Amino acid sequence: MTLQLLEAEPGTADYKRALAEANRHIERLKSLWRLVTSRDSTADPIDAMLALAAEALNMDVAAVGDFSDVYTSRYAYDKVGILPVGSTFPISDTLCHYVQEAKGPVFVEDLT
């Protein structure tokens, strides 16, 4: 995880593990991107990547957005209609906020 990498002392075993894990995530994303962009599709590659990832993980919603004073959804795969593209939320109301607070992965079984 990126936070673990930032918090680890360079050269330590924790740093090396966190760097290796970050590199694995990067390679997975690159593989997913290659898969999506190699298909004959008129769909936006980011939308297609979110759909593939969500379907592979059996998720109803996957999104990419940006943070400033608020979180803004820029791309979304949303089977349930709760996160339209362009939606804004206070950062404290996002799952990303909980991941940052936990300094690691967070499992949320049901968001309802």
CSV table of C-alpha atoms in Angstrom, one decimal:
chain,number,residue,atom,x,y,z
A,1,MET,CA,0.0,0.0,0.0
A,2,THR,CA,1.2,3.5,-0.8
A,3,LEU,CA,0.6,4.7,2.8
A,4,GLN,CA,2.7,1.9,4.1
A,5,LEU,CA,5.4,2.8,1.6
A,6,LEU,CA,5.4,6.4,2.7
A,7,GLU,CA,5.5,5.6,6.4
A,8,ALA,CA,8.3,3.0,6.1
A,9,GLU,CA,11.9,3.9,6.5
A,10,PRO,CA,13.8,3.6,3.2
A,11,GLY,CA,16.0,0.5,3.1
A,12,THR,CA,14.1,-1.4,5.8
A,13,ALA,CA,12.4,-4.7,5.3
A,14,ASP,CA,9.0,-3.0,5.8
A,15,TYR,CA,9.9,-0.5,3.0
A,16,LYS,CA,11.0,-3.2,0.6
A,17,ARG,CA,7.7,-5.2,1.3
A,18,ALA,CA,5.6,-2.1,0.8
A,19,LEU,CA,7.5,-1.2,-2.4
A,20,ALA,CA,7.1,-4.8,-3.8
A,21,GLU,CA,3.3,-4.7,-3.0
A,22,ALA,CA,2.9,-1.3,-4.6
A,23,ASN,CA,4.8,-2.6,-7.7
A,24,ARG,CA,2.4,-5.6,-7.8
A,25,HIS,CA,-0.6,-3.3,-7.8
A,26,ILE,CA,0.9,-1.2,-10.6
A,27,GLU,CA,1.5,-4.3,-12.7
A,28,ARG,CA,-2.1,-5.5,-12.1
A,29,LEU,CA,-3.4,-2.2,-13.2
A,30,LYS,CA,-1.2,-2.2,-16.3
A,31,SER,CA,-2.4,-5.7,-17.1
A,32,LEU,CA,-6.0,-4.6,-16.7
A,33,TRP,CA,-5.4,-1.6,-18.9
A,34,ARG,CA,-3.8,-3.7,-21.6
A,35,LEU,CA,-6.8,-6.0,-21.6
A,36,VAL,CA,-9.3,-3.2,-21.8
A,37,THR,CA,-7.5,-1.3,-24.5
A,38,SER,CA,-6.8,-4.4,-26.6
A,39,ARG,CA,-10.5,-5.1,-27.1
A,40,ASP,CA,-12.4,-3.7,-30.1
A,41,SER,CA,-14.6,-1.3,-28.2
A,42,THR,CA,-15.9,2.2,-28.5
A,43,ALA,CA,-16.3,2.4,-24.7
A,44,ASP,CA,-14.0,4.7,-22.7
A,45,PRO,CA,-11.1,2.6,-21.5
A,46,ILE,CA,-11.4,3.8,-17.9
A,47,ASP,CA,-15.1,3.0,-17.9
A,48,ALA,CA,-14.3,-0.4,-19.3
A,49,MET,CA,-11.5,-1.0,-16.8
A,50,LEU,CA,-13.9,-0.1,-13.9
A,51,ALA,CA,-16.5,-2.5,-15.2
A,52,LEU,CA,-14.1,-5.4,-15.6
A,53,ALA,CA,-12.6,-4.8,-12.1
A,54,ALA,CA,-16.1,-4.5,-10.5
A,55,GLU,CA,-17.4,-7.6,-12.2
A,56,ALA,CA,-14.2,-9.6,-11.3
A,57,LEU,CA,-14.6,-8.6,-7.7
A,58,ASN,CA,-18.4,-9.0,-7.6
A,59,MET,CA,-18.9,-5.3,-6.7
A,60,ASP,CA,-21.9,-3.1,-7.6
A,61,VAL,CA,-20.0,0.1,-7.7
A,62,ALA,CA,-16.4,1.1,-8.7
A,63,ALA,CA,-15.3,4.7,-9.2
A,64,VAL,CA,-12.4,7.0,-10.0
A,65,GLY,CA,-12.5,10.5,-8.9
A,66,ASP,CA,-10.4,13.4,-7.6
A,67,PHE,CA,-10.0,15.1,-4.3
A,68,SER,CA,-9.8,18.9,-3.7
A,69,ASP,CA,-12.1,20.4,-1.0
A,70,VAL,CA,-14.5,17.6,-1.9
A,71,TYR,CA,-14.5,14.3,-3.7
A,72,THR,CA,-15.8,14.4,-7.3
A,73,SER,CA,-16.7,11.2,-9.2
A,74,ARG,CA,-15.2,11.4,-12.7
A,75,TYR,CA,-15.8,7.8,-13.9
A,76,ALA,CA,-18.1,5.2,-12.4
A,77,TYR,CA,-19.4,1.7,-12.9
A,78,ASP,CA,-22.6,1.8,-11.0
A,79,LYS,CA,-25.2,-1.1,-11.3
A,80,VAL,CA,-27.3,0.4,-8.5
A,81,GLY,CA,-27.5,4.0,-9.4
A,82,ILE,CA,-26.0,5.6,-6.3
A,83,LEU,CA,-22.9,7.3,-7.7
A,84,PRO,CA,-23.5,9.3,-10.9
A,85,VAL,CA,-20.5,10.8,-12.7
A,86,GLY,CA,-20.0,14.3,-11.4
A,87,SER,CA,-21.3,13.6,-7.9
A,88,THR,CA,-19.5,15.4,-5.1
A,89,PHE,CA,-19.2,14.5,-1.5
A,90,PRO,CA,-17.4,15.8,1.6
A,91,ILE,CA,-14.1,13.9,1.7
A,92,SER,CA,-15.0,12.6,5.2
A,93,ASP,CA,-18.0,10.7,3.6
A,94,THR,CA,-15.9,8.7,1.2
A,95,LEU,CA,-14.5,5.2,1.5
A,96,CYS,CA,-11.1,6.6,0.6
A,97,HIS,CA,-11.2,8.6,3.8
A,98,TYR,CA,-11.6,5.4,5.8
A,99,VAL,CA,-8.8,3.7,4.0
A,100,GLN,CA,-6.5,6.6,4.7
A,101,GLU,CA,-7.6,6.7,8.4
A,102,ALA,CA,-7.0,2.9,8.7
A,103,LYS,CA,-3.7,3.1,6.8
A,104,GLY,CA,-4.6,0.0,5.0
A,105,PRO,CA,-7.3,-1.9,3.2
A,106,VAL,CA,-10.9,-1.6,4.6
A,107,PHE,CA,-13.5,-4.3,4.0
A,108,VAL,CA,-17.1,-3.0,3.7
A,109,GLU,CA,-19.6,-5.8,3.2
A,110,ASP,CA,-22.6,-3.7,2.5
A,111,LEU,CA,-22.9,0.1,2.0
A,112,THR,CA,-26.7,0.3,2.4
